[in-house]
Amino acid sequence: MKRSLDRKTRIALEPRKQPRQQRSSKVVDRILDAALVLTREQGTKTPTTLAIAQRAGLSVGSIYQYFPNKEAILLDLARRWLSSFPEVIAKRIKVAPPTNREEFRREVRKLFIDTSRLYLENASLMPVIEAISGNADLRPIQNEYDEQIIALYAAWLQHVNPALEDKIAGRLGVLMMDVGHACRLVGLKRDRKTYDLIEDDVERMWLALVSPYLNLES
């Protein structure tokens, strides 16, 4: 997968045609939904453009109107996956801030449930995500979302403790994102029981990391 993305980086970066009408948007959604179902069914095996077209109920020609190749479809799926995280994190900022450590622990648990579901339901996309991270041309795609996620983690911590300095909140946000993502990638390559254990360990690390900065009552 990584070699294929490297070889076709230039033509796979962007979809061939941006949907401007509702009908076109629905066609693109059908293509992406079909590709996601197939990646989940096939695991690490990349679905062919023909298989995606058949699952979407479209001709191969219709696929090529919007995407130059299957790599471009997978890249768009990766973008959609990355874009789901800011909304999940922002939910924690919209609720009343916790007043003690137990309330904060429950908020962290809710966040972990939501984000863990995103990883588990899209485990088949992780090779694409890793390929993006390791490719200089593709890396800006992930960097854009990483910056949003770090800023939201920092804003969440300052929602809990308004006195927390921007520099500290930002540093903690980087650690929360990087540690959580790296550990989950490791867990996904193992069995589900190991993944759940790693998830619990990351949650404990998060709490140990940020709790001293939040001035919450015990």
XYZ file of C-alpha atoms in Angstrom:
218
model
C 0.000 0.000 0.000
C 2.727 2.463 0.924
C 4.686 1.811 -2.287
C 1.543 2.352 -4.349
C 0.794 5.649 -2.669
C 4.366 6.858 -3.140
C 4.366 6.015 -6.823
C 1.076 7.779 -7.504
C 1.301 10.634 -5.051
C 0.928 13.411 -7.580
C -2.240 12.097 -9.188
C -3.770 10.672 -6.009
C -3.611 13.772 -3.839
C -6.928 15.218 -4.948
C -10.180 13.838 -6.363
C -10.531 14.424 -10.101
C -13.859 16.269 -9.814
C -15.256 18.142 -6.820
C -19.005 17.567 -6.343
C -20.860 20.870 -6.665
C -24.437 19.628 -6.684
C -26.338 17.497 -4.204
C -26.634 14.669 -6.708
C -22.875 14.643 -7.290
C -22.224 14.705 -3.531
C -24.466 11.674 -3.112
C -22.520 9.814 -5.806
C -19.229 10.575 -4.048
C -20.741 9.414 -0.741
C -21.814 6.155 -2.402
C -18.296 5.624 -3.713
C -16.665 6.334 -0.337
C -19.197 4.251 1.599
C -18.678 1.310 -0.761
C -14.896 1.604 -0.471
C -15.093 1.722 3.335
C -17.319 -1.374 3.487
C -14.909 -3.253 1.234
C -11.818 -2.245 3.222
C -13.537 -3.493 6.378
C -14.468 -6.781 4.703
C -11.078 -7.352 3.064
C -8.819 -6.171 5.875
C -5.379 -5.234 4.568
C -6.261 -6.137 0.960
C -6.943 -2.984 -1.053
C -10.273 -3.129 -2.961
C -10.124 -2.691 -6.712
C -11.849 0.174 -8.503
C -14.121 -2.407 -10.187
C -15.131 -3.890 -6.825
C -15.855 -0.410 -5.442
C -17.966 0.433 -8.496
C -19.939 -2.804 -8.218
C -20.582 -2.330 -4.511
C -21.674 1.280 -5.112
C -23.952 0.247 -7.978
C -22.055 2.438 -10.430
C -20.028 1.944 -13.583
C -16.245 2.141 -13.427
C -16.509 5.154 -15.706
C -18.640 6.932 -13.105
C -15.922 6.294 -10.499
C -13.267 7.797 -12.768
C -15.322 10.964 -13.195
C -14.574 11.743 -9.539
C -11.380 9.823 -8.686
C -8.331 9.083 -10.856
C -7.617 5.770 -9.103
C -8.368 3.700 -6.009
C -5.574 5.438 -4.056
C -7.422 8.736 -4.391
C -10.563 7.089 -2.998
C -8.653 5.751 -0.001
C -7.062 9.158 0.587
C -10.501 10.756 0.661
C -11.626 8.108 3.153
C -8.608 8.947 5.289
C -9.523 12.642 5.169
C -13.059 11.808 6.234
C -11.715 9.727 9.132
C -9.340 12.467 10.261
C -12.073 15.101 10.054
C -14.292 13.170 12.488
C -11.983 13.730 15.479
C -12.359 17.504 15.974
C -16.130 17.178 16.379
C -15.759 14.374 18.938
C -13.293 16.379 21.029
C -15.317 19.583 20.732
C -18.259 17.801 22.400
C -16.310 17.735 25.662
C -15.877 21.520 25.561
C -19.597 22.102 25.112
C -20.570 20.518 28.431
C -20.145 22.115 31.852
C -16.547 21.766 33.087
C -15.950 19.100 35.739
C -15.450 20.336 39.283
C -13.495 17.394 40.689
C -11.164 14.623 39.518
C -13.874 11.964 39.393
C -16.041 14.093 37.106
C -13.025 14.751 34.892
C -12.218 11.036 34.798
C -15.747 10.357 33.549
C -15.341 12.994 30.849
C -12.079 11.369 29.730
C -13.843 7.990 29.632
C -16.580 9.392 27.378
C -13.960 10.803 25.038
C -12.094 7.494 24.922
C -15.289 5.605 24.111
C -16.018 7.946 21.204
C -12.506 8.044 19.784
C -11.884 4.337 20.296
C -14.958 3.574 18.211
C -13.488 5.668 15.375
C -10.312 3.579 15.445
C -11.995 0.187 15.743
C -14.582 0.833 13.028
C -11.905 2.107 10.640
C -9.007 -0.205 11.477
C -8.681 -1.157 7.792
C -7.772 2.470 6.978
C -4.758 2.535 9.279
C -2.262 1.489 6.542
C -3.454 4.529 4.570
C -3.042 6.788 7.616
C 0.467 5.432 8.241
C 1.360 5.915 4.566
C 0.246 9.550 4.794
C 2.414 10.076 7.873
C 5.469 8.615 6.170
C 5.150 10.466 2.866
C 6.478 14.033 2.596
C 3.953 14.965 -0.110
C 0.987 13.550 1.785
C 1.978 14.518 5.322
C 0.394 18.030 5.098
C -3.006 16.319 4.861
C -2.562 14.879 8.355
C -0.747 17.922 9.741
C -3.802 20.088 9.076
C -5.996 17.858 11.217
C -3.294 17.293 13.842
C -3.137 21.037 14.483
C -6.908 21.190 14.914
C -6.900 18.266 17.328
C -4.030 19.664 19.416
C -5.777 23.047 19.633
C -9.013 21.379 20.728
C -7.284 19.299 23.405
C -5.629 22.484 24.686
C -8.982 24.313 24.652
C -10.595 21.431 26.543
C -7.943 21.556 29.267
C -8.378 25.327 29.543
C -12.148 24.782 29.691
C -11.482 22.690 32.795
C -8.848 25.088 34.184
C -9.126 28.597 32.668
C -5.895 29.588 34.435
C -3.841 27.048 32.468
C -1.229 28.824 30.325
C -1.493 28.509 26.543
C 2.023 27.098 26.195
C 1.392 24.355 28.756
C -2.029 23.505 27.346
C -0.548 23.228 23.852
C 2.289 20.989 25.017
C -0.133 18.696 26.820
C -2.340 18.637 23.715
C 0.578 17.391 21.605
C 1.296 14.594 24.062
C -2.361 13.611 24.347
C -2.702 13.322 20.587
C 0.625 11.659 19.780
C 0.594 9.134 22.630
C -3.037 8.217 22.068
C -2.624 7.726 18.326
C 0.643 5.796 18.473
C -0.582 3.428 21.180
C -3.856 2.745 19.410
C -2.036 1.898 16.196
C -0.003 -0.641 18.157
C -3.157 -2.048 19.736
C -4.961 -2.417 16.416
C -2.164 -4.664 15.141
C -2.824 -7.062 18.007
C -6.005 -8.774 19.144
C -9.032 -6.977 20.585
C -8.219 -7.934 24.183
C -4.737 -6.397 23.879
C -6.200 -3.314 22.233
C -8.593 -2.800 25.160
C -5.759 -3.209 27.683
C -3.610 -0.677 25.826
C -6.587 1.684 25.671
C -6.965 1.477 29.462
C -3.244 2.108 29.916
C -3.361 5.195 27.674
C -6.334 6.536 29.620
C -4.417 6.168 32.882
C -1.376 7.881 31.333
C -3.537 10.786 30.181
C -5.045 11.238 33.634
C -1.641 11.080 35.312
C -0.252 13.585 32.799
C -2.909 16.296 32.887
C -4.481 16.033 36.346
C -1.694 17.984 38.137
C -2.378 20.963 35.822
C -6.137 21.147 36.315
C -6.463 22.155 39.990
C -9.398 19.813 40.531
C -10.578 18.706 43.939
C -9.972 15.073 44.840
